[in-house]
Tab-separated table of C-alpha atoms in Angstrom:
chain	number	residue	atom	x	y	z
Y	1	MET	CA	0.000	0.000	0.000
Y	2	PRO	CA	1.472	3.419	-0.950
Y	3	LEU	CA	2.244	5.994	1.729
Y	4	TYR	CA	2.108	9.681	0.865
Y	5	GLY	CA	2.014	13.063	2.595
Y	6	THR	CA	4.115	16.169	3.227
Y	7	LEU	CA	7.345	16.573	5.150
Y	8	THR	CA	5.613	19.327	7.094
Y	9	SER	CA	3.224	16.806	8.622
Y	10	MET	CA	5.737	13.942	8.803
Y	11	PRO	CA	9.355	15.196	9.051
Y	12	LEU	CA	11.971	13.331	7.040
Y	13	PRO	CA	13.814	11.910	10.116
Y	14	ASP	CA	10.572	10.322	11.387
Y	15	LEU	CA	9.765	9.002	7.915
Y	16	LEU	CA	13.224	7.481	7.371
Y	17	GLN	CA	13.241	5.945	10.826
Y	18	TRP	CA	9.840	4.363	10.239
Y	19	LEU	CA	10.914	2.944	6.857
Y	20	GLY	CA	14.125	1.576	8.364
Y	21	ASN	CA	12.439	-0.033	11.352
Y	22	ALA	CA	9.764	-1.574	9.111
Y	23	ARG	CA	12.530	-3.118	6.934
Y	24	VAL	CA	10.694	-2.051	3.783
Y	25	THR	CA	11.676	-2.643	0.166
Y	26	GLY	CA	10.608	0.033	-2.299
Y	27	SER	CA	11.168	3.639	-3.323
Y	28	LEU	CA	10.516	6.924	-1.536
Y	29	ARG	CA	10.002	9.842	-3.945
Y	30	VAL	CA	10.310	13.370	-2.550
Y	31	GLU	CA	9.343	16.354	-4.705
Y	32	ARG	CA	9.788	20.114	-4.410
Y	33	ASP	CA	9.944	22.963	-6.954
Y	34	ARG	CA	9.868	20.727	-10.045
Y	35	VAL	CA	12.677	18.574	-8.658
Y	36	SER	CA	12.057	14.960	-7.699
Y	37	LYS	CA	14.526	12.790	-5.767
Y	38	SER	CA	14.072	9.132	-4.919
Y	39	ILE	CA	15.596	6.976	-2.211
Y	40	HIS	CA	15.533	3.243	-2.867
Y	41	PHE	CA	15.277	0.807	0.061
Y	42	HIS	CA	15.902	-2.908	0.397
Y	43	GLU	CA	14.855	-4.477	3.688
Y	44	GLY	CA	15.166	-1.136	5.465
Y	45	ARG	CA	18.590	-0.129	4.119
Y	46	VAL	CA	19.264	2.638	1.594
Y	47	VAL	CA	20.588	0.957	-1.556
Y	48	GLY	CA	20.478	3.802	-4.080
Y	49	CYS	CA	19.189	7.241	-5.055
Y	50	SER	CA	18.162	9.112	-8.184
Y	51	SER	CA	17.133	12.619	-9.258
Y	52	ASP	CA	15.546	14.226	-12.307
Y	53	ASP	CA	17.360	17.545	-11.820
Y	54	PRO	CA	20.040	18.189	-14.491
Y	55	ALA	CA	22.037	20.184	-11.938
Y	56	GLN	CA	22.377	17.047	-9.846
Y	57	ARG	CA	23.521	14.484	-12.381
Y	58	ILE	CA	26.939	12.963	-12.508
Y	59	GLY	CA	28.414	15.421	-15.019
Y	60	GLN	CA	27.739	18.420	-12.786
Y	61	TYR	CA	28.855	16.456	-9.733
Y	62	LEU	CA	32.233	15.657	-11.290
Y	63	LEU	CA	32.640	19.274	-12.408
Y	64	ASN	CA	31.979	20.403	-8.840
Y	65	ARG	CA	34.632	17.996	-7.508
Y	66	GLY	CA	37.245	19.070	-10.055
Y	67	GLN	CA	37.295	15.584	-11.568
Y	68	ILE	CA	36.539	16.803	-15.095
Y	69	THR	CA	36.527	20.076	-17.013
Y	70	GLU	CA	33.640	21.667	-18.877
Y	71	ASP	CA	35.407	20.808	-22.152
Y	72	GLN	CA	35.591	17.135	-21.145
Y	73	LEU	CA	31.931	17.123	-20.144
Y	74	ARG	CA	30.929	18.733	-23.428
Y	75	GLU	CA	32.937	16.198	-25.444
Y	76	ALA	CA	31.464	13.272	-23.514
Y	77	LEU	CA	27.908	14.580	-23.933
Y	78	GLN	CA	28.409	14.996	-27.675
Y	79	LEU	CA	29.664	11.416	-27.919
Y	80	GLN	CA	26.737	10.260	-25.802
Y	81	GLU	CA	24.252	11.708	-28.299
Y	82	LEU	CA	25.881	9.676	-31.071
Y	83	SER	CA	26.524	6.417	-29.237
Y	84	GLY	CA	23.848	6.268	-26.541
Y	85	GLN	CA	26.448	5.129	-24.015
Y	86	HIS	CA	26.274	6.183	-20.402
Y	87	LEU	CA	28.117	9.368	-19.613
Y	88	GLY	CA	30.299	7.816	-16.929
Y	89	SER	CA	31.553	5.116	-19.295
Y	90	LEU	CA	32.438	7.731	-21.902
Y	91	LEU	CA	34.338	9.843	-19.390
Y	92	VAL	CA	36.356	6.778	-18.452
Y	93	GLU	CA	37.050	6.002	-22.112
Y	94	LEU	CA	38.189	9.594	-22.645
Y	95	GLY	CA	40.674	9.231	-19.776
Y	96	ALA	CA	39.008	11.847	-17.587
Y	97	LEU	CA	38.943	9.419	-14.643
Y	98	THR	CA	39.201	5.699	-13.940
Y	99	ALA	CA	36.354	3.230	-13.525
Y	100	GLU	CA	37.260	2.837	-9.856
Y	101	GLN	CA	37.182	6.600	-9.295
Y	102	LEU	CA	33.803	6.858	-11.003
Y	103	ALA	CA	32.344	4.092	-8.831
Y	104	MET	CA	33.604	5.794	-5.649
Y	105	HIS	CA	32.106	9.135	-6.670
Y	106	LEU	CA	28.753	7.586	-7.498
Y	107	GLU	CA	28.638	5.929	-4.077
Y	108	ALA	CA	29.481	9.202	-2.303
Y	109	GLN	CA	26.854	10.858	-4.479
Y	110	ALA	CA	24.096	8.566	-3.213
Y	111	GLU	CA	24.735	9.422	0.441
Y	112	GLU	CA	24.736	13.152	-0.262
Y	113	THR	CA	21.386	12.937	-2.033
Y	114	VAL	CA	19.743	11.631	1.101
Y	115	HIS	CA	21.383	14.304	3.261
Y	116	SER	CA	20.211	17.082	0.936
Y	117	LEU	CA	16.589	16.134	1.590
Y	118	PHE	CA	16.897	17.237	5.220
Y	119	ASP	CA	16.571	20.810	3.905
Y	120	TRP	CA	13.262	20.030	2.168
Y	121	ASP	CA	10.771	20.615	4.976
Y	122	ASP	CA	8.106	21.862	2.524
Y	123	ALA	CA	8.217	18.900	0.115
Y	124	VAL	CA	5.701	16.160	-0.652
Y	125	PHE	CA	6.560	12.457	-0.554
Y	126	ARG	CA	5.212	9.150	-1.783
Y	127	PHE	CA	6.485	5.681	-0.851
Y	128	GLU	CA	5.744	2.711	-3.112
Y	129	GLU	CA	6.528	-0.821	-2.003
Y	130	ALA	CA	8.311	-3.205	-4.367
Y	131	ASP	CA	8.813	-6.957	-4.447
Y	132	LYS	CA	12.551	-6.774	-5.028
Y	133	ASN	CA	15.569	-4.522	-4.728
Y	134	PRO	CA	15.467	-1.941	-7.558
Y	135	ALA	CA	18.399	-2.121	-9.992
Y	136	GLN	CA	20.907	0.656	-9.350
Y	137	ALA	CA	23.843	1.986	-11.324
Y	138	VAL	CA	26.116	1.496	-8.317
Y	139	PRO	CA	24.605	-0.494	-5.447
Y	140	VAL	CA	25.198	0.974	-2.011
Y	141	SER	CA	24.116	-0.124	1.440
Y	142	LEU	CA	23.592	2.595	4.035
Y	143	ARG	CA	22.075	2.132	7.476
Y	144	VAL	CA	19.199	4.511	8.146
Y	145	GLU	CA	20.682	5.233	11.587
Y	146	ASP	CA	23.903	6.516	10.008
Y	147	VAL	CA	21.988	8.587	7.455
Y	148	LEU	CA	19.926	10.188	10.235
Y	149	LEU	CA	22.962	11.000	12.359
Y	150	ARG	CA	24.859	12.775	9.592
Y	151	GLY	CA	21.757	14.326	8.045
Y	152	LEU	CA	20.597	15.930	11.306
Y	153	LYS	CA	24.092	17.269	11.940
Y	154	ARG	CA	24.081	18.913	8.525
Y	155	TYR	CA	20.578	20.283	9.071
Y	156	ASP	CA	21.668	21.988	12.308
Y	157	GLU	CA	24.698	23.493	10.570
Y	158	MET	CA	22.607	24.818	7.666
Y	159	ARG	CA	20.101	26.369	10.083
Y	160	GLN	CA	22.946	28.268	11.753
Y	161	ILE	CA	24.407	29.301	8.388
Y	162	ARG	CA	21.036	30.615	7.172
Y	163	GLU	CA	20.830	32.983	10.109
Y	164	VAL	CA	23.501	34.930	8.207
Y	165	PHE	CA	23.063	33.781	4.594
Y	166	ASN	CA	19.288	34.121	4.500
Y	167	ASP	CA	18.939	35.450	0.946
Y	168	PRO	CA	20.426	34.154	-2.349
Y	169	GLY	CA	20.934	37.777	-3.401
Y	170	ILE	CA	23.539	38.464	-0.688
Y	171	VAL	CA	26.711	39.989	-2.120
Y	172	LEU	CA	29.991	39.555	-0.261
Y	173	GLU	CA	33.076	41.744	-0.323
Y	174	LYS	CA	36.551	41.135	1.051
Y	175	THR	CA	37.655	42.996	4.162
Y	176	GLY	CA	41.313	43.258	3.169
Y	177	ARG	CA	42.512	40.215	5.055
Y	178	ASN	CA	43.504	36.996	3.322
Y	179	PRO	CA	42.742	33.441	4.420
Y	180	PRO	CA	45.635	31.056	5.135
Y	181	ASP	CA	47.761	30.074	2.137
Y	182	ALA	CA	46.703	26.447	2.535
Y	183	VAL	CA	43.049	27.438	2.053
Y	184	LEU	CA	43.897	29.226	-1.192
Y	185	ALA	CA	45.877	26.186	-2.322
Y	186	ASN	CA	42.640	24.173	-2.195
Y	187	ARG	CA	41.037	24.116	-5.661
Y	188	MET	CA	37.528	25.028	-4.546
Y	189	GLY	CA	38.762	27.389	-1.833
Y	190	ARG	CA	40.770	29.369	-4.395
Y	191	ALA	CA	37.849	29.446	-6.852
Y	192	LEU	CA	35.396	30.662	-4.214
Y	193	TRP	CA	37.774	33.317	-2.900
Y	194	ASP	CA	38.347	34.672	-6.421
Y	195	LEU	CA	34.590	34.884	-7.059
Y	196	ILE	CA	34.038	37.241	-4.110
Y	197	ASP	CA	34.156	40.647	-5.810
Y	198	ALA	CA	31.459	42.816	-4.146
Y	199	GLU	CA	29.220	42.209	-7.196
Y	200	ARG	CA	28.408	38.511	-7.466
Y	201	THR	CA	25.551	37.137	-5.379
Y	202	VAL	CA	25.743	33.898	-3.424
Y	203	ALA	CA	23.431	32.347	-6.048
Y	204	GLU	CA	25.859	33.368	-8.797
Y	205	VAL	CA	28.794	31.899	-6.906
Y	206	LEU	CA	26.932	28.589	-6.578
Y	207	LEU	CA	26.343	28.458	-10.326
Y	208	GLN	CA	29.882	29.438	-11.261
Y	209	VAL	CA	31.528	26.638	-9.258
Y	210	HIS	CA	28.808	24.030	-9.997
Y	211	GLY	CA	28.823	23.714	-6.229
Y	212	SER	CA	26.811	22.058	-3.493
Y	213	GLU	CA	24.887	24.607	-1.456
Y	214	TYR	CA	26.083	22.958	1.727
Y	215	VAL	CA	29.784	22.964	0.831
Y	216	VAL	CA	29.827	26.457	-0.684
Y	217	THR	CA	27.736	28.282	1.902
Y	218	LYS	CA	29.564	26.674	4.812
Y	219	PHE	CA	32.882	27.870	3.395
Y	220	LEU	CA	31.480	31.378	2.820
Y	221	TYR	CA	30.023	31.331	6.328
Y	222	GLU	CA	33.445	30.549	7.792
Y	223	LEU	CA	34.987	33.394	5.789
Y	224	HIS	CA	32.319	35.711	7.193
Y	225	ARG	CA	32.650	34.369	10.740
Y	226	SER	CA	36.413	34.953	10.557
Y	227	SER	CA	35.837	38.548	9.316
Y	228	LEU	CA	37.594	37.813	6.023
Y	229	VAL	CA	34.475	38.899	4.136
Y	230	ARG	CA	31.384	40.941	4.965
Y	231	ILE	CA	27.937	41.456	3.449
Y	232	ALA	CA	28.087	44.412	1.065
Y	233	LYS	CA	24.488	44.482	-0.199
Y	234	VAL	CA	21.584	42.301	-1.252
Y	235	LYS	CA	20.371	42.122	-4.833
Y	236	GLU	CA	16.957	41.107	-6.090
Y	237	VAL	CA	17.386	37.743	-7.839
Y	238	THR	CA	13.782	36.769	-8.636
Y	239	THR	CA	13.505	35.640	-12.262
Y	240	GLY	CA	11.110	33.811	-14.528
Y	241	PRO	CA	12.972	30.487	-14.834
Y	242	PRO	CA	13.759	29.277	-11.308
Y	243	VAL	CA	17.354	29.857	-10.231
Y	244	PRO	CA	18.875	26.397	-9.686
Y	245	GLN	CA	19.929	25.708	-6.121
Y	246	PRO	CA	22.606	23.012	-6.226
Y	247	VAL	CA	22.574	21.021	-3.053
Y	248	ALA	CA	23.583	17.423	-3.521
Y	249	VAL	CA	23.638	14.982	-6.379
Y	250	ALA	CA	22.245	11.569	-7.085
Y	251	VAL	CA	23.139	8.233	-8.596
Y	252	GLU	CA	21.266	7.804	-11.865
Y	253	PRO	CA	19.389	4.575	-12.673
Y	254	ALA	CA	21.044	2.031	-14.911
Y	255	ALA	CA	18.338	2.292	-17.563
Y	256	ALA	CA	18.691	4.558	-20.595
Y	257	GLU	CA	18.883	8.168	-19.466
Y	258	PRO	CA	18.910	11.629	-21.009
Y	259	ALA	CA	22.136	13.506	-21.645
Y	260	GLY	CA	23.936	14.269	-18.437
Y	261	ALA	CA	23.193	11.012	-16.635
Y	262	SER	CA	25.521	8.106	-16.122
Y	263	ALA	CA	26.057	4.551	-15.004
Y	264	PRO	CA	28.985	2.513	-13.718
Y	265	ALA	CA	31.832	2.268	-16.151
Y	266	THR	CA	32.718	-1.070	-17.661
Y	267	ALA	CA	35.393	0.032	-20.101
Y	268	THR	CA	39.020	-0.874	-19.606
Y	269	GLU	CA	40.953	1.806	-17.760
Y	270	PRO	CA	43.017	3.802	-20.257
Y	271	PRO	CA	46.684	4.061	-19.383
Y	272	ALA	CA	46.769	7.825	-19.892
Y	273	ALA	CA	44.101	8.595	-17.263
Y	274	GLU	CA	45.063	11.550	-15.092
Y	275	PRO	CA	45.118	10.988	-11.340
Y	276	ALA	CA	42.191	12.671	-9.608
Y	277	PRO	CA	41.384	13.529	-5.993
Y	278	PRO	CA	39.653	10.798	-3.973
Y	279	ALA	CA	35.874	10.707	-3.746
Y	280	LEU	CA	34.675	12.579	-0.683
Y	281	THR	CA	31.296	12.940	0.956
Y	282	GLU	CA	30.064	16.492	1.449
Y	283	GLU	CA	31.081	16.362	5.113
Y	284	GLU	CA	34.590	15.210	4.197
Y	285	GLU	CA	34.863	17.839	1.479
Y	286	VAL	CA	33.877	20.583	3.924
Y	287	GLU	CA	36.419	19.319	6.452
Y	288	ASP	CA	39.094	19.303	3.758
Y	289	LEU	CA	38.140	22.809	2.641
Y	290	LEU	CA	38.090	24.243	6.167
Y	291	SER	CA	40.887	22.216	7.762
Y	292	ASP	CA	43.363	25.085	7.470
Y	293	PHE	CA	41.171	27.698	9.108
Y	294	ASN	CA	42.982	28.411	12.341
Y	295	PRO	CA	40.679	29.599	15.139
Y	296	GLU	CA	43.672	31.384	16.697
Y	297	MET	CA	44.366	33.535	13.625
Y	298	ASP	CA	44.937	37.198	14.442
Y	299	LEU	CA	41.602	38.386	13.131
Y	300	PRO	CA	39.074	40.973	14.307
Y	301	ALA	CA	36.522	39.786	16.835
Y	302	GLN	CA	33.420	38.153	15.409
Y	303	GLU	CA	30.278	40.264	15.245
Y	304	PRO	CA	27.690	39.411	17.900
Y	305	ALA	CA	25.318	36.645	16.863
Y	306	GLU	CA	22.288	38.865	17.224
Y	307	VAL	CA	23.689	41.266	14.620
Y	308	GLU	CA	24.390	38.437	12.177
Y	309	ALA	CA	20.959	36.929	12.668
Y	310	ALA	CA	19.091	40.233	12.319
Y	311	PRO	CA	16.830	40.621	9.276
Y	312	LEU	CA	18.664	42.261	6.383
Y	313	GLU	CA	16.404	45.296	6.366
Y	314	GLU	CA	17.493	46.029	9.947
Y	315	THR	CA	21.232	45.767	9.290
Y	316	GLY	CA	21.566	48.776	7.000
Y	317	VAL	CA	22.599	46.548	4.097
Y	318	GLU	CA	21.421	47.925	0.772
Y	319	VAL	CA	18.675	45.873	-0.893
Y	320	ALA	CA	18.325	46.594	-4.608
Y	321	GLU	CA	14.697	46.452	-5.746
Y	322	PRO	CA	13.922	46.216	-9.490
Y	323	ASP	CA	11.679	48.836	-11.062
Y	324	ALA	CA	8.659	47.921	-13.172
Y	325	GLU	CA	10.625	47.924	-16.432
Y	326	GLN	CA	13.329	45.691	-15.008
Y	327	ARG	CA	10.723	43.260	-13.665
Y	328	GLY	CA	9.320	42.882	-17.170
Y	329	GLU	CA	12.764	42.357	-18.735
Y	330	ARG	CA	13.766	39.757	-16.168
Y	331	GLY	CA	10.784	37.514	-16.704
Y	332	ILE	CA	8.919	38.246	-13.475
Y	333	VAL	CA	5.235	37.327	-13.787
Y	334	PRO	CA	3.231	40.280	-15.176
Y	335	LEU	CA	0.391	41.567	-13.020
Y	336	GLU	CA	-2.295	40.022	-15.189
Y	337	ASP	CA	-0.665	36.589	-14.791
Y	338	SER	CA	-0.062	36.840	-11.057
Y	339	GLU	CA	-3.687	36.884	-9.913
Y	340	ALA	CA	-4.858	34.154	-7.578
Y	341	TYR	CA	-6.287	31.206	-9.492
Y	342	SER	CA	-7.308	27.757	-8.379
Y	343	LEU	CA	-5.232	24.858	-9.622
Y	344	GLU	CA	-7.755	23.923	-12.303
Y	345	GLN	CA	-8.132	27.522	-13.451
Y	346	SER	CA	-4.364	27.887	-13.729
Y	347	LEU	CA	-4.029	24.653	-15.684
Y	348	GLU	CA	-6.792	25.715	-18.045
Y	349	LYS	CA	-5.170	29.132	-18.557
Y	350	ALA	CA	-1.868	27.413	-19.340
Y	351	ARG	CA	-3.588	25.038	-21.788
Y	352	ARG	CA	-5.160	27.972	-23.653
Y	353	LEU	CA	-1.766	29.645	-23.978
Y	354	MET	CA	-0.199	26.396	-25.187
Y	355	ALA	CA	-2.949	26.047	-27.819
Y	356	LYS	CA	-1.777	29.418	-29.158
Y	357	THR	CA	1.874	28.172	-29.028
Y	358	GLU	CA	2.649	30.694	-26.269
Y	359	TYR	CA	4.599	28.072	-24.353
Y	360	GLU	CA	6.829	30.464	-22.439
Y	361	ARG	CA	3.873	32.370	-20.978
Y	362	ALA	CA	2.307	29.045	-20.055
Y	363	LEU	CA	5.500	28.046	-18.246
Y	364	VAL	CA	5.457	31.282	-16.246
Y	365	ILE	CA	2.045	30.311	-14.889
Y	366	LEU	CA	3.015	26.675	-14.330
Y	367	ASP	CA	6.221	27.677	-12.513
Y	368	ARG	CA	4.191	29.615	-9.980
Y	369	VAL	CA	1.514	26.953	-9.569
Y	370	TYR	CA	4.156	24.251	-9.119
Y	371	ARG	CA	5.397	25.977	-5.984
Y	372	GLU	CA	1.853	26.109	-4.608
Y	373	HIS	CA	0.824	22.539	-5.563
Y	374	PRO	CA	3.869	20.260	-5.492
Y	375	GLY	CA	3.284	16.631	-6.330
Y	376	GLU	CA	0.164	17.166	-8.486
Y	377	GLU	CA	0.425	14.604	-11.287
Y	378	SER	CA	-1.709	16.604	-13.758
Y	379	LEU	CA	0.493	19.651	-13.160
Y	380	ARG	CA	3.651	17.575	-13.627
Y	381	ARG	CA	2.416	16.207	-16.960
Y	382	LEU	CA	1.324	19.602	-18.310
Y	383	THR	CA	4.598	21.243	-17.252
Y	384	ALA	CA	6.599	18.510	-18.985
Y	385	GLU	CA	4.481	18.977	-22.117
Y	386	ALA	CA	4.954	22.761	-22.078
Y	387	GLU	CA	8.700	22.441	-21.520
Y	388	ALA	CA	9.104	19.978	-24.398
Y	389	ALA	CA	7.045	22.187	-26.743
Y	390	PHE	CA	9.005	25.300	-25.785
Y	391	VAL	CA	12.358	23.544	-26.281
Y	392	GLU	CA	11.316	22.344	-29.751
Y	393	LYS	CA	10.063	25.814	-30.707
Y	394	ALA	CA	13.201	27.500	-29.374
Y	395	TYR	CA	15.589	25.261	-31.299
Y	396	ARG	CA	13.531	25.547	-34.485
Y	397	HIS	CA	12.796	29.257	-34.573
Y	398	PHE	CA	15.097	31.477	-32.532
Y	399	LEU	CA	17.928	29.442	-30.959
Y	400	PRO	CA	19.139	26.840	-33.498
Y	401	PRO	CA	21.370	24.385	-31.604
Y	402	SER	CA	24.239	24.533	-34.122
Y	403	LYS	CA	24.546	28.333	-34.038
Y	404	VAL	CA	27.534	29.777	-32.203
Y	405	LEU	CA	26.859	32.357	-29.492
Y	406	ALA	CA	28.884	35.542	-29.167
Y	407	LEU	CA	28.726	38.515	-26.810
Y	408	THR	CA	27.753	41.871	-28.306
Y	409	ARG	CA	29.957	43.693	-25.782
Y	410	GLU	CA	32.977	42.969	-23.645
Y	411	MET	CA	32.229	40.844	-20.589
Y	412	ASP	CA	33.550	43.454	-18.161
Y	413	THR	CA	30.910	45.921	-19.411
Y	414	LEU	CA	28.147	43.318	-19.187
Y	415	GLU	CA	28.925	42.764	-15.516
Y	416	ALA	CA	27.462	46.201	-14.830
Y	417	GLU	CA	24.068	45.049	-16.188
Y	418	ASP	CA	21.284	43.998	-13.856
Y	419	LEU	CA	21.718	40.262	-14.484
Y	420	SER	CA	20.162	37.284	-12.766
Y	421	PRO	CA	22.474	34.470	-11.571
Y	422	SER	CA	21.416	32.250	-14.480
Y	423	GLU	CA	21.980	35.077	-16.994
Y	424	PHE	CA	25.433	35.809	-15.604
Y	425	PHE	CA	26.356	32.135	-15.733
Y	426	MET	CA	25.308	31.756	-19.360
Y	427	LEU	CA	27.134	34.939	-20.395
Y	428	SER	CA	30.299	33.747	-18.685
Y	429	ARG	CA	30.304	30.577	-20.854
Y	430	ILE	CA	29.968	32.383	-24.198
Y	431	ASP	CA	33.340	32.765	-25.918
Y	432	GLY	CA	32.450	32.899	-29.616
Y	433	THR	CA	33.367	29.233	-30.211
Y	434	TRP	CA	30.770	27.162	-28.342
Y	435	ASP	CA	27.456	26.447	-30.036
Y	436	ILE	CA	24.096	26.724	-28.296
Y	437	LYS	CA	23.705	22.994	-27.705
Y	438	SER	CA	27.128	22.740	-26.011
Y	439	ILE	CA	26.395	25.609	-23.631
Y	440	ILE	CA	22.987	24.159	-22.771
Y	441	GLN	CA	24.578	20.777	-22.019
Y	442	ILE	CA	27.086	22.067	-19.460
Y	443	ALA	CA	24.637	24.424	-17.727
Y	444	PRO	CA	23.448	23.175	-14.299
Y	445	MET	CA	19.805	23.908	-15.064
Y	446	ARG	CA	16.847	22.464	-16.915
Y	447	GLU	CA	17.055	22.687	-20.704
Y	448	SER	CA	13.907	24.819	-20.919
Y	449	ASP	CA	15.181	27.219	-18.246
Y	450	ALA	CA	18.562	27.571	-19.974
Y	451	LEU	CA	16.859	28.320	-23.300
Y	452	ARG	CA	14.536	30.858	-21.685
Y	453	THR	CA	17.582	32.570	-20.228
Y	454	LEU	CA	19.381	32.676	-23.599
Y	455	LYS	CA	16.230	33.920	-25.317
Y	456	ARG	CA	15.990	36.773	-22.825
Y	457	LEU	CA	19.671	37.672	-23.293
Y	458	ARG	CA	19.249	37.754	-27.061
Y	459	GLU	CA	16.091	39.875	-26.887
Y	460	ASN	CA	17.948	42.342	-24.644
Y	461	GLY	CA	20.751	42.607	-27.214
Y	462	LEU	CA	23.484	41.101	-25.026
Y	463	ILE	CA	24.252	38.110	-27.274
Y	464	GLU	CA	24.092	37.340	-30.980
Y	465	LEU	CA	24.039	34.220	-33.157
Y	466	LYS	CA	26.757	33.366	-35.671
Y	467	ASP	CA	27.298	30.558	-38.130
Y	468	PRO	CA	29.756	27.854	-37.000
């Protein structure tokens, strides 16, 4: 018999503990904001995970860990379209990493997926029993007790972090002090430090490093706590397509998958494979990143907790609000589309727009309704239909996949524009050589959202199309 409800009424720790004690076999699907993650159980133990979020597939995960480059990911994805092979196998064949390294990363990935769900207190869930252990790309076996222990620890840490970093539009600036040399020698530590420029938001930093929200924000929190950085201002980051929030990543099923997914590698290890860092869980990666922070460093005293936890409007930090014209340019729902409708009325309004091939306007409505009615199957199906229709229309009419994208101005002048995190990310990947399909493939966002972002940039005259 299926079990379903919300994590508001039945918190995830209670749900996991019940499933573990009952020694169930089946799958628990948790959904929030158009993202669905599944935890697979066999006799009460976690044996695998999966996700339908492109930002959380193995390609983005390996980018985040520094295991592969964007060029390697692009090459593997192009080969995947031709061969139909799993992405992980292709990356091994290309020498980006070994089969053993891939297997270790996929196992670490499964554990992090479960931990990321501890942040989803407003999600809906559904558990379906099964007669046998579901096939997984890389089988794992995690005790629910261990998952709960580490997940609750992470939840407490994130709650403390969000007392300071309580808005994705927060912009950090350096105070003039540098972190220890060993921190800057860390690949991710160096990348994060270089991205702090008094202009980029926390959401933009997350996109730029393909990073886990937990790993990135904890590092930024420690920089702030050590008075190495401070909050400069807060920008408005609300956009039409949802800004992706990378948190953790998931092991993909072994069955055929869309571009960006993967399975365990079976190819022979190429002799020229470059050595790569070991696979780490998020907790281990954070420890590695922060291990050289010395609590006895000669730094200014930390601000009182009550100042850090105060609402941003009470701290004197500047909050940039968009005017009406900017709201229209950035895809925020127009007034006539933001009225309160019932679910059925909203679905019918979206269907009428889709009948007129106005798929993007339909998606604006469906995006909003999805946040209000997560888990509705009719809404899921209509959103998937609208996304597919918009993607087909975009590639056929105004963003042909083989066209090369180029900036109309120098990047340093574009940085002064009022850009959303997704817009800034896409602009930063345009170098006059990559075609549209390649940029879409390496972006940690849904294909329809990435295309909507590029369409908006083109309409605003910031990018142009060129022949290959």
